[in-house]
mmCIF file of C-alpha atoms in Angstrom:
data_model
loop_
_atom_site.group_PDB
_atom_site.id
_atom_site.type_symbol
_atom_site.label_atom_id
_atom_site.label_comp_id
_atom_site.label_asym_id
_atom_site.label_seq_id
_atom_site.Cartn_x
_atom_site.Cartn_y
_atom_site.Cartn_z
ATOM 1 C CA MET A 4 65.496 42.727 -103.534
ATOM 2 C CA LYS A 5 65.773 39.981 -100.188
ATOM 3 C CA THR A 6 64.924 36.445 -101.413
ATOM 4 C CA THR A 7 63.594 35.325 -98.189
ATOM 5 C CA GLY A 8 59.966 35.829 -96.105
ATOM 6 C CA HIS A 9 57.925 36.120 -99.360
ATOM 7 C CA LYS A 10 54.186 34.991 -100.035
ATOM 8 C CA ILE A 11 54.668 33.307 -103.439
ATOM 9 C CA LEU A 12 53.208 32.242 -106.709
ATOM 10 C CA ILE A 13 54.950 29.871 -109.180
ATOM 11 C CA THR A 14 53.658 29.500 -112.322
ATOM 12 C CA GLY A 15 54.136 26.040 -113.757
ATOM 13 C CA GLY A 16 55.912 24.809 -110.541
ATOM 14 C CA SER A 17 55.336 21.088 -110.583
ATOM 15 C CA SER A 18 58.356 20.644 -113.129
ATOM 16 C CA GLY A 19 60.793 21.318 -114.821
ATOM 17 C CA ILE A 20 61.880 24.585 -113.980
ATOM 18 C CA GLY A 21 59.984 26.003 -111.959
ATOM 19 C CA LEU A 22 60.040 23.122 -109.396
ATOM 20 C CA SER A 23 63.522 23.657 -109.142
ATOM 21 C CA ILE A 24 62.762 27.664 -108.693
ATOM 22 C CA THR A 25 59.977 26.150 -106.139
ATOM 23 C CA ARG A 26 62.473 24.091 -104.261
ATOM 24 C CA LYS A 27 65.431 26.581 -104.257
ATOM 25 C CA LEU A 28 63.232 29.279 -102.969
ATOM 26 C CA LEU A 29 61.279 27.149 -100.445
ATOM 27 C CA ALA A 30 64.298 26.424 -98.820
ATOM 28 C CA LEU A 31 65.293 29.776 -97.733
ATOM 29 C CA GLY A 32 61.999 30.071 -95.917
ATOM 30 C CA ASN A 33 59.441 31.060 -98.553
ATOM 31 C CA ASP A 34 55.808 30.583 -98.263
ATOM 32 C CA ILE A 35 54.866 29.528 -102.183
ATOM 33 C CA ILE A 36 52.076 28.123 -104.192
ATOM 34 C CA ILE A 37 52.183 26.400 -107.415
ATOM 35 C CA THR A 38 50.382 26.256 -110.356
ATOM 36 C CA GLY A 39 49.843 23.595 -113.318
ATOM 37 C CA ARG A 40 46.757 21.299 -114.664
ATOM 38 C CA ASN A 41 48.269 18.086 -113.340
ATOM 39 C CA LEU A 42 46.982 17.170 -110.533
ATOM 40 C CA GLN A 43 49.253 13.688 -109.948
ATOM 41 C CA LYS A 44 51.971 16.414 -109.945
ATOM 42 C CA LEU A 45 51.047 18.611 -108.502
ATOM 43 C CA GLU A 46 50.139 16.322 -105.015
ATOM 44 C CA ALA A 47 53.984 14.240 -105.744
ATOM 45 C CA VAL A 48 55.222 17.985 -105.321
ATOM 46 C CA LYS A 49 53.413 18.573 -101.878
ATOM 47 C CA GLU A 50 54.105 15.117 -100.447
ATOM 48 C CA GLU A 51 57.595 15.986 -101.174
ATOM 49 C CA LEU A 52 57.860 19.498 -100.581
ATOM 50 C CA GLY A 53 55.233 19.319 -97.825
ATOM 51 C CA ARG A 54 55.282 23.363 -96.828
ATOM 52 C CA ILE A 55 53.668 24.853 -99.644
ATOM 53 C CA ASP A 56 50.302 24.513 -101.748
ATOM 54 C CA PHE A 57 49.216 24.066 -104.444
ATOM 55 C CA ILE A 58 46.090 25.187 -106.936
ATOM 56 C CA CYS A 59 44.871 23.008 -110.029
ATOM 57 C CA CYS A 60 44.128 24.694 -112.773
ATOM 58 C CA ASP A 61 44.646 25.531 -116.733
ATOM 59 C CA MET A 62 46.321 28.332 -117.687
ATOM 60 C CA ALA A 63 45.061 29.148 -121.066
ATOM 61 C CA GLU A 64 41.172 29.096 -119.646
ATOM 62 C CA PRO A 65 39.821 33.003 -119.582
ATOM 63 C CA ASN A 66 39.267 33.475 -115.920
ATOM 64 C CA ALA A 67 41.718 31.657 -114.395
ATOM 65 C CA HIS A 68 43.952 34.829 -113.749
ATOM 66 C CA LEU A 69 41.034 35.670 -111.359
ATOM 67 C CA GLU A 70 40.628 32.583 -109.732
ATOM 68 C CA ILE A 71 44.480 31.646 -109.412
ATOM 69 C CA SER A 72 44.708 35.841 -107.798
ATOM 70 C CA ASN A 73 41.447 35.135 -105.398
ATOM 71 C CA GLN A 74 43.030 31.937 -103.974
ATOM 72 C CA VAL A 75 46.028 33.039 -103.670
ATOM 73 C CA ILE A 76 45.044 34.984 -101.485
ATOM 74 C CA GLU A 77 43.087 33.109 -99.204
ATOM 75 C CA LYS A 78 45.459 30.846 -99.385
ATOM 76 C CA LEU A 79 48.829 32.964 -98.209
ATOM 77 C CA GLY A 80 46.857 36.036 -96.927
ATOM 78 C CA SER A 81 49.033 38.328 -99.359
ATOM 79 C CA LEU A 82 51.333 38.498 -102.029
ATOM 80 C CA SER A 83 54.758 39.952 -102.376
ATOM 81 C CA ILE A 84 56.383 37.956 -105.768
ATOM 82 C CA LEU A 85 54.185 36.477 -108.847
ATOM 83 C CA ILE A 86 57.081 33.903 -110.943
ATOM 84 C CA ASN A 87 55.455 33.599 -114.277
ATOM 85 C CA ASN A 88 56.959 30.321 -115.186
ATOM 86 C CA ALA A 89 54.226 27.803 -117.489
ATOM 87 C CA GLY A 90 54.508 27.970 -120.757
ATOM 88 C CA ILE A 91 54.339 25.097 -123.907
ATOM 89 C CA GLN A 92 55.926 24.951 -127.183
ATOM 90 C CA GLU A 93 54.414 23.381 -130.698
ATOM 91 C CA ASN A 94 57.932 22.468 -133.228
ATOM 92 C CA ASN A 95 55.468 22.780 -136.613
ATOM 93 C CA SER A 96 55.872 23.836 -139.949
ATOM 94 C CA PHE A 97 53.398 26.499 -141.303
ATOM 95 C CA LEU A 98 53.858 25.178 -144.686
ATOM 96 C CA ASP A 99 53.049 21.127 -144.171
ATOM 97 C CA THR A 100 50.613 21.538 -141.365
ATOM 98 C CA PRO A 101 46.475 21.815 -141.800
ATOM 99 C CA ILE A 102 45.545 25.002 -141.024
ATOM 100 C CA GLU A 103 43.207 23.677 -138.504
ATOM 101 C CA GLN A 104 46.067 22.178 -136.235
ATOM 102 C CA ILE A 105 48.227 24.820 -136.478
ATOM 103 C CA ALA A 106 45.369 27.331 -135.705
ATOM 104 C CA LYS A 107 44.652 25.045 -132.624
ATOM 105 C CA TRP A 108 48.296 25.088 -131.128
ATOM 106 C CA SER A 109 48.632 28.559 -131.857
ATOM 107 C CA ARG A 110 46.003 29.715 -129.988
ATOM 108 C CA GLN A 111 47.042 27.713 -126.770
ATOM 109 C CA GLU A 112 50.333 28.671 -127.094
ATOM 110 C CA ILE A 113 49.566 32.322 -127.240
ATOM 111 C CA GLU A 114 46.953 31.704 -124.206
ATOM 112 C CA ILE A 115 49.373 30.659 -121.782
ATOM 113 C CA ASN A 116 52.697 31.740 -122.657
ATOM 114 C CA LEU A 117 51.214 35.248 -123.279
ATOM 115 C CA THR A 118 47.953 36.237 -122.384
ATOM 116 C CA SER A 119 48.085 34.082 -119.125
ATOM 117 C CA VAL A 120 50.879 36.112 -118.298
ATOM 118 C CA ILE A 121 50.167 39.481 -119.006
ATOM 119 C CA ASN A 122 46.480 38.734 -116.925
ATOM 120 C CA LEU A 123 47.598 36.887 -114.035
ATOM 121 C CA ALA A 124 49.910 40.114 -113.577
ATOM 122 C CA ALA A 125 47.178 42.321 -114.147
ATOM 123 C CA ALA A 126 45.514 40.802 -111.527
ATOM 124 C CA CYS A 127 47.851 39.958 -109.357
ATOM 125 C CA LEU A 128 49.705 44.049 -109.221
ATOM 126 C CA PRO A 129 46.766 45.038 -106.580
ATOM 127 C CA HIS A 130 48.234 42.661 -103.851
ATOM 128 C CA LEU A 131 51.950 43.677 -104.832
ATOM 129 C CA ARG A 132 51.203 47.019 -104.470
ATOM 130 C CA GLN A 133 50.125 46.515 -100.569
ATOM 131 C CA MET A 134 53.658 45.253 -99.576
ATOM 132 C CA ASN A 135 56.715 47.221 -98.657
ATOM 133 C CA SER A 136 58.692 44.985 -101.368
ATOM 134 C CA ALA A 137 56.984 43.148 -104.547
ATOM 135 C CA ALA A 138 58.212 41.578 -107.957
ATOM 136 C CA ILE A 139 56.777 40.502 -110.809
ATOM 137 C CA VAL A 140 59.336 37.761 -112.542
ATOM 138 C CA ASN A 141 58.799 36.417 -116.055
ATOM 139 C CA ILE A 142 60.444 33.321 -117.677
ATOM 140 C CA SER A 143 61.148 34.594 -121.192
ATOM 141 C CA SER A 144 63.993 32.912 -122.958
ATOM 142 C CA GLY A 145 67.139 33.166 -125.415
ATOM 143 C CA LEU A 146 64.749 32.716 -128.265
ATOM 144 C CA ALA A 147 63.314 35.977 -127.409
ATOM 145 C CA ILE A 148 66.568 37.588 -128.527
ATOM 146 C CA THR A 149 66.832 35.633 -132.087
ATOM 147 C CA PRO A 150 63.671 33.106 -133.161
ATOM 148 C CA LYS A 151 64.755 29.252 -134.286
ATOM 149 C CA SER A 152 62.476 28.169 -137.261
ATOM 150 C CA SER A 153 60.696 24.863 -135.618
ATOM 151 C CA ALA A 154 58.840 27.152 -133.237
ATOM 152 C CA PRO A 155 57.659 30.430 -134.693
ATOM 153 C CA VAL A 156 54.974 30.918 -132.510
ATOM 154 C CA TYR A 157 57.040 29.977 -129.443
ATOM 155 C CA CYS A 158 59.205 32.477 -129.795
ATOM 156 C CA ALA A 159 56.719 35.146 -131.175
ATOM 157 C CA THR A 160 55.405 34.531 -127.185
ATOM 158 C CA LYS A 161 58.790 34.816 -126.025
ATOM 159 C CA ALA A 162 59.535 38.295 -127.550
ATOM 160 C CA ALA A 163 56.285 39.211 -126.519
ATOM 161 C CA ILE A 164 57.518 38.567 -122.838
ATOM 162 C CA HIS A 165 60.341 40.715 -123.745
ATOM 163 C CA SER A 166 59.118 43.835 -124.714
ATOM 164 C CA PHE A 167 55.543 43.109 -122.061
ATOM 165 C CA SER A 168 58.346 42.658 -119.351
ATOM 166 C CA GLN A 169 60.433 46.325 -120.210
ATOM 167 C CA ALA A 170 57.040 48.127 -120.711
ATOM 168 C CA LEU A 171 55.702 46.811 -117.360
ATOM 169 C CA ARG A 172 58.510 47.818 -115.519
ATOM 170 C CA TYR A 173 59.119 51.579 -117.189
ATOM 171 C CA GLN A 174 55.183 51.576 -115.589
ATOM 172 C CA CYS A 175 56.099 50.385 -111.969
ATOM 173 C CA GLU A 176 59.377 52.211 -111.875
ATOM 174 C CA ASP A 177 57.256 55.630 -112.770
ATOM 175 C CA GLN A 178 54.324 54.901 -110.326
ATOM 176 C CA THR A 179 55.266 51.764 -108.138
ATOM 177 C CA PRO A 180 59.545 52.028 -107.569
ATOM 178 C CA HIS A 181 58.897 49.274 -104.751
ATOM 179 C CA ILE A 182 57.337 46.407 -106.968
ATOM 180 C CA ASN A 183 60.212 45.092 -109.238
ATOM 181 C CA ILE A 184 59.839 43.360 -112.868
ATOM 182 C CA PHE A 185 62.455 41.116 -113.592
ATOM 183 C CA GLU A 186 62.552 38.901 -117.237
ATOM 184 C CA VAL A 187 64.759 35.374 -117.054
ATOM 185 C CA LEU A 188 66.521 34.530 -120.565
ATOM 186 C CA PRO A 189 67.161 30.939 -120.034
ATOM 187 C CA PRO A 190 69.157 29.306 -122.875
ATOM 188 C CA LEU A 191 67.881 25.096 -123.639
ATOM 189 C CA VAL A 192 66.684 23.019 -120.606
ATOM 190 C CA ASP A 193 66.233 19.872 -120.006
ATOM 191 C CA THR A 194 62.516 19.801 -119.048
ATOM 192 C CA ALA A 195 60.250 17.469 -120.048
ATOM 193 C CA MET A 196 59.265 20.209 -123.048
ATOM 194 C CA THR A 197 63.084 19.965 -124.438
ATOM 195 C CA GLU A 198 62.816 15.647 -124.540
ATOM 196 C CA GLY A 199 64.369 14.862 -127.854
ATOM 197 C CA ARG A 200 65.558 18.126 -128.887
ATOM 198 C CA GLY A 201 68.663 19.888 -129.463
ATOM 199 C CA LYS A 202 72.259 18.861 -126.678
ATOM 200 C CA ASN A 203 74.015 20.160 -123.846
ATOM 201 C CA LYS A 204 71.020 21.333 -122.128
ATOM 202 C CA LEU A 205 70.902 23.378 -119.018
ATOM 203 C CA CYS A 206 69.908 22.001 -115.710
ATOM 204 C CA PRO A 207 67.112 23.276 -114.784
ATOM 205 C CA ASP A 208 68.305 23.674 -110.744
ATOM 206 C CA ASP A 209 71.516 26.181 -112.700
ATOM 207 C CA VAL A 210 68.377 28.646 -113.749
ATOM 208 C CA ALA A 211 66.734 28.509 -110.583
ATOM 209 C CA ASP A 212 70.344 29.638 -108.801
ATOM 210 C CA THR A 213 70.626 31.864 -111.506
ATOM 211 C CA LEU A 214 67.631 33.039 -110.871
ATOM 212 C CA ILE A 215 67.727 33.440 -107.049
ATOM 213 C CA LYS A 216 70.969 35.849 -107.661
ATOM 214 C CA GLY A 217 69.762 37.766 -109.806
ATOM 215 C CA LEU A 218 66.718 38.772 -107.580
ATOM 216 C CA GLU A 219 69.136 39.528 -104.782
ATOM 217 C CA LYS A 220 71.488 41.962 -106.921
ATOM 218 C CA ASP A 221 68.352 43.557 -108.640
ATOM 219 C CA THR A 222 69.442 42.458 -111.985
ATOM 220 C CA PHE A 223 66.195 43.086 -113.782
ATOM 221 C CA ASP A 224 67.586 41.455 -117.189
ATOM 222 C CA ILE A 225 68.866 37.725 -116.208
ATOM 223 C CA ASN A 226 70.244 36.376 -119.103
ATOM 224 C CA VAL A 227 71.480 32.316 -117.909
ATOM 225 C CA SER A 228 74.637 30.674 -119.293
ATOM 226 C CA LYS A 229 74.817 30.735 -122.460
ATOM 227 C CA VAL A 230 72.556 33.645 -123.190
ATOM 228 C CA LYS A 231 74.827 35.784 -121.842
ATOM 229 C CA LEU A 232 77.099 35.035 -125.186
ATOM 230 C CA LEU A 233 74.194 35.339 -127.428
ATOM 231 C CA ARG A 234 73.477 38.824 -126.171
ATOM 232 C CA ILE A 235 76.764 39.867 -127.133
ATOM 233 C CA ILE A 236 77.035 38.479 -130.092
ATOM 234 C CA GLN A 237 73.603 39.994 -131.066
ATOM 235 C CA ARG A 238 74.844 43.072 -130.729
ATOM 236 C CA LEU A 239 78.171 42.846 -132.566
ATOM 237 C CA SER A 240 76.552 40.490 -135.466
ATOM 238 C CA PRO A 241 72.547 40.167 -135.441
ATOM 239 C CA ARG A 242 72.794 38.446 -138.328
ATOM 240 C CA ILE A 243 75.523 35.485 -136.826
ATOM 241 C CA ALA A 244 73.356 35.572 -133.674
ATOM 242 C CA ALA A 245 70.353 34.336 -136.061
ATOM 243 C CA ASN A 246 72.486 31.883 -137.338
ATOM 244 C CA ILE A 247 73.237 30.645 -134.481
ATOM 245 C CA LEU A 248 70.162 29.637 -133.278
ATOM 246 C CA ARG A 249 68.149 29.374 -137.064
ATOM 247 C CA ASN A 250 68.089 25.696 -136.345
ATOM 248 C CA SER A 251 68.703 25.245 -132.809
#
């Protein structure tokens, strides 16, 4: 599909991967609205880029998807691409953390990483159906393929996004073939979320560039950098793939 002339919603667009995607797609001549929880960050992006709009909201709120989809149509008039990028990660041990804390963190991770993605896709699909060419892009992770020990809930949400993206793609192929469902699977990326974790992190701009190339080539499973190799290893030997990421 083409990557110009779209009306685009990007969740979590004020930092990290989302901000890189916003900059790249804005430069291609698209109209963009981003979401985020931090008003100061959103205002800073607006000041930097100028020709965007934003919605300050908490994706964990039960009706956030309705508020966002309504505001997008009010501001842009239509919507042709939804990019579900917002996400959080809590590293914790189920054996050493109080159950109250586990329950709080897990609820928030599931609501932001999974539930909001599902609900926002459902809320935006009626608008996407009205376009000649449209897409939903879900930012997943290489951890959807095989998990790491330190973030069990995060890995579970990304595995669920992987499955959700495939199933929704099947539905759209059968009923609305002009709506493409993409999944982007990056490796460890250098963002605020991963600060202090891991080594040899990928630059967010590299993820954005790979995403755009994937859209242009209609590559629905967009494996980024090291995840391409991980996919091959996982097919040949799931045990080796699991050992690679287990303690990453």
